[in-house]
Tab-separated table of C-alpha atoms and ligand atoms in Angstrom:
chain	number	residue	atom	x	y	z
A	205	MET	CA	21.707	-19.835	85.836
A	206	ALA	CA	18.223	-21.093	85.237
A	207	ALA	CA	16.441	-19.710	82.235
A	208	GLN	CA	13.612	-17.328	83.048
A	209	HIS	CA	11.965	-18.087	79.758
A	210	THR	CA	11.704	-21.175	77.660
A	211	ILE	CA	10.568	-20.082	74.270
A	212	LEU	CA	9.184	-22.719	71.941
A	213	LEU	CA	9.183	-21.948	68.217
A	214	VAL	CA	6.637	-24.036	66.372
A	215	GLY	CA	5.161	-24.130	62.922
A	216	GLU	CA	4.412	-26.510	60.130
A	217	SER	CA	6.974	-27.564	57.606
A	218	ASN	CA	8.102	-24.964	55.089
A	219	VAL	CA	7.010	-21.865	57.017
A	220	GLY	CA	10.593	-20.604	57.323
A	221	LYS	CA	11.706	-21.851	60.742
A	222	THR	CA	15.161	-22.982	59.648
A	223	HIS	CA	15.926	-19.822	57.696
A	224	TYR	CA	14.696	-17.650	60.547
A	225	GLY	CA	16.965	-19.625	62.867
A	226	ALA	CA	19.900	-19.226	60.492
A	227	GLN	CA	19.388	-15.469	60.261
A	228	PHE	CA	18.893	-15.265	64.023
A	229	LEU	CA	22.107	-17.188	64.567
A	230	LYS	CA	24.003	-14.847	62.269
A	231	ARG	CA	22.723	-11.850	64.243
A	232	LEU	CA	23.962	-13.470	67.450
A	233	MET	CA	27.330	-14.129	65.824
A	234	VAL	CA	27.897	-10.590	64.559
A	235	LYS	CA	26.445	-9.257	67.820
A	236	ALA	CA	24.304	-6.806	65.934
A	237	GLY	CA	21.420	-6.960	68.366
A	238	ALA	CA	20.929	-6.942	72.087
A	239	LEU	CA	21.018	-10.712	72.461
A	240	LYS	CA	23.933	-13.080	72.772
A	241	MET	CA	24.526	-16.778	73.042
A	242	SER	CA	25.407	-17.566	76.639
A	243	GLY	CA	26.383	-21.199	76.395
A	244	ALA	CA	26.691	-24.074	73.974
A	245	PRO	CA	23.693	-24.571	71.706
A	246	THR	CA	22.760	-28.102	70.701
A	247	ASN	CA	21.989	-29.492	67.250
A	248	LEU	CA	22.889	-26.440	65.231
A	249	GLU	CA	23.619	-28.307	61.974
A	250	ALA	CA	20.448	-27.441	60.105
A	251	PHE	CA	20.897	-23.785	60.941
A	252	THR	CA	24.601	-23.576	60.112
A	253	THR	CA	23.987	-25.365	56.804
A	254	ALA	CA	21.261	-22.874	55.949
A	255	LEU	CA	23.541	-20.045	57.008
A	256	SER	CA	26.368	-21.125	54.727
A	257	CYS	CA	23.918	-21.211	51.818
A	258	LEU	CA	22.662	-17.733	52.737
A	259	THR	CA	26.236	-16.471	52.829
A	260	GLU	CA	26.462	-17.466	49.160
A	261	GLY	CA	23.124	-15.824	48.462
A	262	LYS	CA	21.174	-19.066	48.179
A	263	SER	CA	18.416	-20.673	50.141
A	264	THR	CA	18.706	-24.223	51.317
A	265	ASP	CA	16.783	-27.391	50.783
A	266	HIS	CA	14.711	-28.355	53.679
A	267	THR	CA	15.852	-31.674	55.033
A	268	PRO	CA	13.025	-33.126	57.006
A	269	ALA	CA	14.028	-34.887	60.167
A	270	SER	CA	12.591	-38.355	60.382
A	271	THR	CA	12.408	-38.244	64.148
A	272	TYR	CA	11.921	-35.517	66.679
A	273	VAL	CA	15.050	-33.400	67.064
A	274	GLU	CA	15.398	-30.113	68.813
A	275	SER	CA	17.978	-27.395	68.886
A	276	VAL	CA	18.286	-25.495	72.153
A	277	TRP	CA	20.002	-22.115	72.364
A	278	PRO	CA	20.853	-20.513	75.692
A	279	ILE	CA	20.698	-16.739	75.233
A	280	THR	CA	20.927	-13.598	77.360
A	281	ASP	CA	19.797	-10.049	76.769
A	282	GLU	CA	21.469	-6.777	77.755
A	283	ALA	CA	19.800	-6.782	81.157
A	284	GLY	CA	21.238	-10.242	81.887
A	285	ARG	CA	17.952	-12.096	81.542
A	286	HIS	CA	18.333	-15.698	80.464
A	287	ALA	CA	16.201	-17.628	78.048
A	288	GLU	CA	16.268	-20.906	76.235
A	289	LEU	CA	15.152	-20.868	72.647
A	290	VAL	CA	13.826	-24.256	71.637
A	291	TRP	CA	13.518	-25.083	67.950
A	292	PRO	CA	11.736	-28.403	67.663
A	293	ASP	CA	12.038	-30.101	64.306
A	294	TYR	CA	9.567	-32.764	63.545
A	295	GLY	CA	10.479	-32.661	59.900
A	296	GLY	CA	8.391	-33.338	56.876
A	297	GLU	CA	4.786	-33.862	57.607
A	298	GLN	CA	5.058	-34.602	61.274
A	299	VAL	CA	3.126	-31.564	62.470
A	300	ARG	CA	0.346	-32.392	60.089
A	301	ASN	CA	0.463	-35.911	61.436
A	302	LEU	CA	0.383	-34.666	64.986
A	303	VAL	CA	-2.939	-33.148	64.263
A	304	THR	CA	-4.384	-35.799	62.021
A	305	GLN	CA	-3.153	-38.793	64.019
A	306	ARG	CA	-2.947	-37.156	67.439
A	307	ARG	CA	0.381	-38.759	68.202
A	308	ILE	CA	2.912	-36.735	70.121
A	309	PRO	CA	6.556	-37.565	70.744
A	310	ALA	CA	7.158	-37.712	74.508
A	311	ALA	CA	10.102	-35.338	74.270
A	312	TRP	CA	7.948	-32.771	72.610
A	313	ARG	CA	5.280	-33.095	75.220
A	314	GLU	CA	7.882	-32.212	77.879
A	315	ARG	CA	8.796	-29.133	75.919
A	316	VAL	CA	5.256	-27.965	75.556
A	317	LEU	CA	4.707	-28.396	79.277
A	318	GLY	CA	7.869	-26.550	80.195
A	319	ALA	CA	7.601	-23.588	77.831
A	320	THR	CA	6.764	-20.145	79.183
A	321	ASP	CA	6.233	-18.702	75.736
A	322	TRP	CA	5.013	-20.054	72.436
A	323	VAL	CA	5.999	-18.550	69.141
A	324	LEU	CA	3.893	-19.845	66.272
A	325	LEU	CA	5.058	-19.265	62.717
A	326	ILE	CA	2.382	-19.025	60.064
A	327	ARG	CA	3.094	-18.485	56.367
A	328	LEU	CA	-0.110	-16.917	55.088
A	329	HIS	CA	1.015	-17.008	51.479
A	330	SER	CA	1.057	-20.793	51.370
A	331	LEU	CA	-2.186	-21.427	53.247
A	332	ARG	CA	-5.190	-22.327	51.175
A	333	SER	CA	-8.100	-20.269	52.336
A	334	GLU	CA	-10.662	-21.177	49.703
A	335	ASP	CA	-11.816	-24.384	51.238
A	336	ASP	CA	-13.738	-23.610	54.353
A	337	LEU	CA	-17.176	-22.515	55.375
A	338	LEU	CA	-16.143	-18.989	56.182
A	339	SER	CA	-15.040	-18.273	52.681
A	340	ARG	CA	-17.270	-20.541	50.649
A	341	PRO	CA	-21.039	-20.490	50.627
A	342	LEU	CA	-22.768	-23.591	51.913
A	343	HIS	CA	-24.357	-24.451	48.595
A	344	SER	CA	-20.934	-25.042	47.047
A	345	PHE	CA	-20.385	-27.803	49.585
A	346	ALA	CA	-23.759	-29.264	48.777
A	347	ALA	CA	-22.918	-29.215	45.081
A	348	ALA	CA	-19.592	-30.910	45.676
A	349	GLU	CA	-21.257	-33.553	47.761
A	350	SER	CA	-23.755	-34.435	45.089
A	351	GLN	CA	-20.867	-34.887	42.667
A	352	GLY	CA	-19.493	-37.588	44.885
A	353	GLU	CA	-16.621	-35.585	46.356
A	354	ALA	CA	-17.874	-36.429	49.808
A	355	ALA	CA	-16.398	-39.849	49.337
A	356	ALA	CA	-12.933	-38.306	49.224
A	357	ALA	CA	-10.983	-38.396	52.475
A	358	TYR	CA	-12.084	-35.683	54.842
A	359	GLU	CA	-9.399	-33.104	55.236
A	360	LEU	CA	-9.304	-30.126	57.571
A	361	SER	CA	-8.821	-26.732	55.998
A	362	ASP	CA	-5.394	-25.215	56.569
A	363	GLN	CA	-6.955	-22.724	58.938
A	364	ALA	CA	-8.773	-25.353	60.954
A	365	ARG	CA	-5.597	-27.416	61.149
A	366	THR	CA	-3.741	-24.455	62.638
A	367	VAL	CA	-6.458	-24.019	65.265
A	368	GLU	CA	-6.277	-27.733	65.935
A	369	LEU	CA	-2.518	-27.508	66.420
A	370	LEU	CA	-2.944	-24.808	69.064
A	371	GLN	CA	-5.694	-26.792	70.688
A	372	MET	CA	-3.489	-29.846	70.890
A	373	LEU	CA	-0.679	-27.850	72.439
A	374	LEU	CA	-3.099	-26.432	74.995
A	375	TYR	CA	-4.457	-29.859	75.742
A	376	LEU	CA	-0.964	-31.307	76.113
A	377	ALA	CA	0.044	-28.566	78.498
A	378	GLN	CA	-3.212	-29.117	80.394
A	379	PHE	CA	-4.339	-25.537	80.378
A	380	HIS	CA	-7.868	-24.726	81.306
A	381	LEU	CA	-9.627	-22.467	78.936
A	382	ASP	CA	-12.262	-21.168	81.298
A	383	GLN	CA	-10.370	-17.886	81.348
A	384	PRO	CA	-8.166	-16.264	78.710
A	385	LEU	CA	-4.579	-17.363	79.202
A	386	ARG	CA	-1.872	-15.103	80.500
A	387	LYS	CA	0.655	-17.945	80.223
A	388	PRO	CA	2.067	-19.317	78.100
A	389	ARG	CA	2.236	-16.091	76.228
A	390	LEU	CA	1.581	-16.413	72.537
A	391	THR	CA	3.365	-14.634	69.728
A	392	ILE	CA	2.319	-15.305	66.159
A	393	LEU	CA	4.929	-14.547	63.526
A	394	LEU	CA	3.481	-14.085	60.065
A	395	SER	CA	6.490	-15.419	58.215
A	396	CYS	CA	7.715	-14.615	54.701
A	397	TRP	CA	5.979	-11.247	55.121
A	398	ASP	CA	7.679	-10.013	51.918
A	399	GLU	CA	5.521	-12.434	49.913
A	400	LEU	CA	2.339	-10.788	51.136
A	401	ASP	CA	2.922	-7.398	49.578
A	402	THR	CA	0.735	-5.601	52.082
A	403	THR	CA	0.697	-2.438	54.161
A	404	GLU	CA	-1.833	-3.760	56.679
A	405	LEU	CA	-1.026	-4.191	60.352
A	406	PRO	CA	-0.049	-7.813	61.094
A	407	ALA	CA	-3.026	-8.407	63.413
A	408	ASP	CA	-5.478	-6.908	60.910
A	409	LEU	CA	-4.121	-9.088	58.160
A	410	LEU	CA	-4.368	-12.213	60.299
A	411	ALA	CA	-7.927	-11.282	61.270
A	412	SER	CA	-8.998	-10.825	57.680
A	413	ARG	CA	-7.190	-13.829	56.238
A	414	LEU	CA	-7.759	-16.365	59.018
A	415	PRO	CA	-10.847	-15.179	60.923
A	416	LEU	CA	-11.478	-18.521	62.600
A	417	LEU	CA	-7.929	-18.759	63.925
A	418	TRP	CA	-8.013	-15.122	64.978
A	419	SER	CA	-11.157	-15.510	66.997
A	420	PHE	CA	-9.796	-18.670	68.630
A	421	VAL	CA	-6.599	-16.872	69.589
A	422	ARG	CA	-8.356	-13.769	70.826
A	423	SER	CA	-10.792	-15.640	72.975
A	424	ASN	CA	-8.132	-17.850	74.572
A	425	TRP	CA	-5.206	-15.509	75.134
A	426	LEU	CA	-5.282	-12.308	77.105
A	427	SER	CA	-2.780	-10.479	74.949
A	428	PRO	CA	-1.517	-12.338	71.914
A	429	THR	CA	1.165	-10.531	69.926
A	430	ILE	CA	1.117	-10.607	66.134
A	431	ILE	CA	4.290	-9.657	64.277
A	432	GLY	CA	5.244	-9.782	60.611
A	433	LEU	CA	8.560	-11.507	59.897
A	434	SER	CA	10.640	-11.540	56.767
A	435	ALA	CA	13.761	-13.396	57.778
A	436	LEU	CA	15.206	-13.237	54.264
A	437	GLU	CA	13.573	-10.042	52.943
A	438	ARG	CA	13.164	-11.597	49.518
A	439	ALA	CA	12.855	-14.972	47.859
A	440	LEU	CA	16.155	-16.742	47.260
A	441	SER	CA	16.839	-19.528	44.828
A	442	LYS	CA	18.514	-22.782	45.771
A	443	THR	CA	20.690	-22.685	42.685
A	444	ASP	CA	21.200	-19.105	41.482
A	445	ALA	CA	23.106	-16.993	43.954
A	446	ASP	CA	21.726	-13.557	44.818
A	447	GLN	CA	24.811	-11.386	44.276
A	448	GLU	CA	23.735	-8.626	46.610
A	449	TYR	CA	23.245	-11.123	49.386
A	450	ALA	CA	26.633	-12.672	48.783
A	451	ILE	CA	28.349	-9.272	48.765
A	452	ARG	CA	26.618	-7.542	51.657
A	453	GLY	CA	26.071	-10.612	53.833
A	454	PRO	CA	22.817	-12.193	54.989
A	455	GLU	CA	22.825	-10.100	58.163
A	456	GLU	CA	22.026	-7.043	56.045
A	457	PHE	CA	18.690	-8.568	55.091
A	458	GLY	CA	15.498	-9.329	56.920
A	459	TYR	CA	13.051	-7.325	59.007
A	460	VAL	CA	10.086	-7.539	61.303
A	461	VAL	CA	6.854	-5.553	61.221
A	462	LEU	CA	5.883	-4.796	64.807
A	463	PRO	CA	2.269	-4.811	66.009
A	464	ASP	CA	1.996	-1.038	65.437
A	465	GLY	CA	3.149	-1.469	61.831
A	466	VAL	CA	6.655	-0.107	62.355
A	467	LYS	CA	9.324	-1.954	60.415
A	468	ASN	CA	12.577	-2.839	62.157
A	469	ILE	CA	15.633	-4.623	60.787
A	470	ASP	CA	16.301	-6.403	64.087
A	471	ILE	CA	14.709	-9.800	63.542
A	472	THR	CA	15.527	-10.824	67.114
A	473	LEU	CA	12.974	-8.313	68.468
A	474	PRO	CA	10.089	-10.796	68.858
A	475	ILE	CA	12.276	-12.808	71.235
A	476	GLN	CA	13.703	-9.749	73.013
A	477	ARG	CA	10.195	-8.542	73.713
A	478	LEU	CA	9.288	-11.863	75.294
A	479	MET	CA	12.419	-11.824	77.438
A	480	ALA	CA	11.742	-8.291	78.616
A	481	GLY	CA	8.100	-8.942	79.357
A	482	GLY	CA	8.467	-10.539	82.800
A	483	SER	CA	8.544	-14.219	83.571
B	56	LIG	N1	10.370	-14.921	50.399
B	56	LIG	C1	10.805	-15.491	51.531
B	56	LIG	N2	11.057	-16.813	51.548
B	56	LIG	C2	11.503	-17.349	52.711
B	56	LIG	C3	11.693	-16.575	53.877
B	56	LIG	N3	12.097	-17.404	54.870
B	56	LIG	C4	12.179	-18.645	54.335
B	56	LIG	N4	11.808	-18.627	53.033
B	56	LIG	C5	11.762	-19.760	52.110
B	56	LIG	O1	10.774	-20.663	52.589
B	56	LIG	C6	11.165	-22.019	52.374
B	56	LIG	C7	11.036	-22.818	53.656
B	56	LIG	O2	11.947	-22.339	54.611
B	56	LIG	P1	12.511	-23.265	55.786
B	56	LIG	O3	13.272	-22.353	56.681
B	56	LIG	O4	13.219	-24.446	55.229
B	56	LIG	O5	11.136	-23.731	56.476
B	56	LIG	P2	10.922	-24.802	57.670
B	56	LIG	O6	10.509	-26.071	57.020
B	56	LIG	O7	9.815	-24.216	58.500
B	56	LIG	O8	12.201	-24.928	58.432
B	56	LIG	C8	12.574	-21.963	51.790
B	56	LIG	O9	12.484	-22.160	50.401
B	56	LIG	C9	13.048	-20.550	52.078
B	56	LIG	O10	13.914	-20.074	51.084
B	56	LIG	C10	11.414	-15.173	53.819
B	56	LIG	O11	11.550	-14.405	54.783
B	56	LIG	N5	10.977	-14.691	52.618
B	57	LIG	MG1	13.300	-26.627	58.808
C-alpha cells in the first residue's frame, strides 16, 4: 500500500539522529508503542550498530558517510495508516557543505520533493549563539573589524545556517512563501533535551534561544510543532558502560516533552502525531 506520509528526518551532524533512530528501532522491535514496521527497512546498519552499543550501556562513534545514504523504514500505526520514515545520512560535514556550497545530491532532492512532513533535529546545547547580531551589540563587530578579524573567512552563525538549511529545502521543493505553508508540515525536535536542564516549554525555549530561526519558522509555517526529545535520557560514554542501561535495556530510557510541556516516555510520539494528522 502506498505510504500516506513520507517523513524526512534531517539535521546536522552530531545532533543525535542515529541514536534517536536506534532507540526508535528498539521501540518498534519490542512493540512498546503504537507503531510497527510493516515491511523491510533498508540500510539499517548504522542504527543496529548504535543499538548494540546502547544495549551494553554505551554510545557509539558516529561514522560519517562519505556519500549520500538513506535508510527507509515502512511503518504503520494502530489505525492502519502507512508512512515511510526517511533517514538521510550525508555524514560528516555534508549538511554544512550543502549550505555553504549549495550543492545537493540528486537523490536527496527527490526526497525533499516527495516528503509530506519534515522533522528537523536541532541540538541547542551545541549551537553557538554568541556570534550574531541578535545577541551581540553592533560595536563589538566594529571592534573586531578594526582588529583585522574581518579578513577571516566569513562564516554564518549557527542560527543563520539553520535558517539557511530550511530555506534551501524550501527552495529545492519549490514552495512559494507568499503564504504560510500548510505542507510540508514541520516538526522541530529539540534533541538531547536532557542537556538543557530546563523546565521551559519547547517552543518558548526555541524562541528565546534562536529568535531568528523562530521568527522564520513562524512566518513560513502555519502550525509548526516544537517538541523536546531526549532519545537517551542521559549522556552515555563510548567506553564506560552505564550499568543501569545495560541491566534495564535501552528501551527503558528516553522521553519526549510535548508542546504543552507534558513529558512522555514514548519517543515515537512525534511521528505518530504526524501520521494521525491527516495526509
Ligand atoms: N545527553 C544526550 N546525548 C545524546 C542523546 N542522543 C544522542 N546523544 C549523543 O550525541 C552524539 C551524537 O549522536 P548521533 O546519534 O551520532 O548524531 P548524528 O550525527 O546526528 O547521527 C553521541 O555522542 C550521542 O551519544 C540524548 O538524548 N542525550
Ligand atoms: Mg548519524
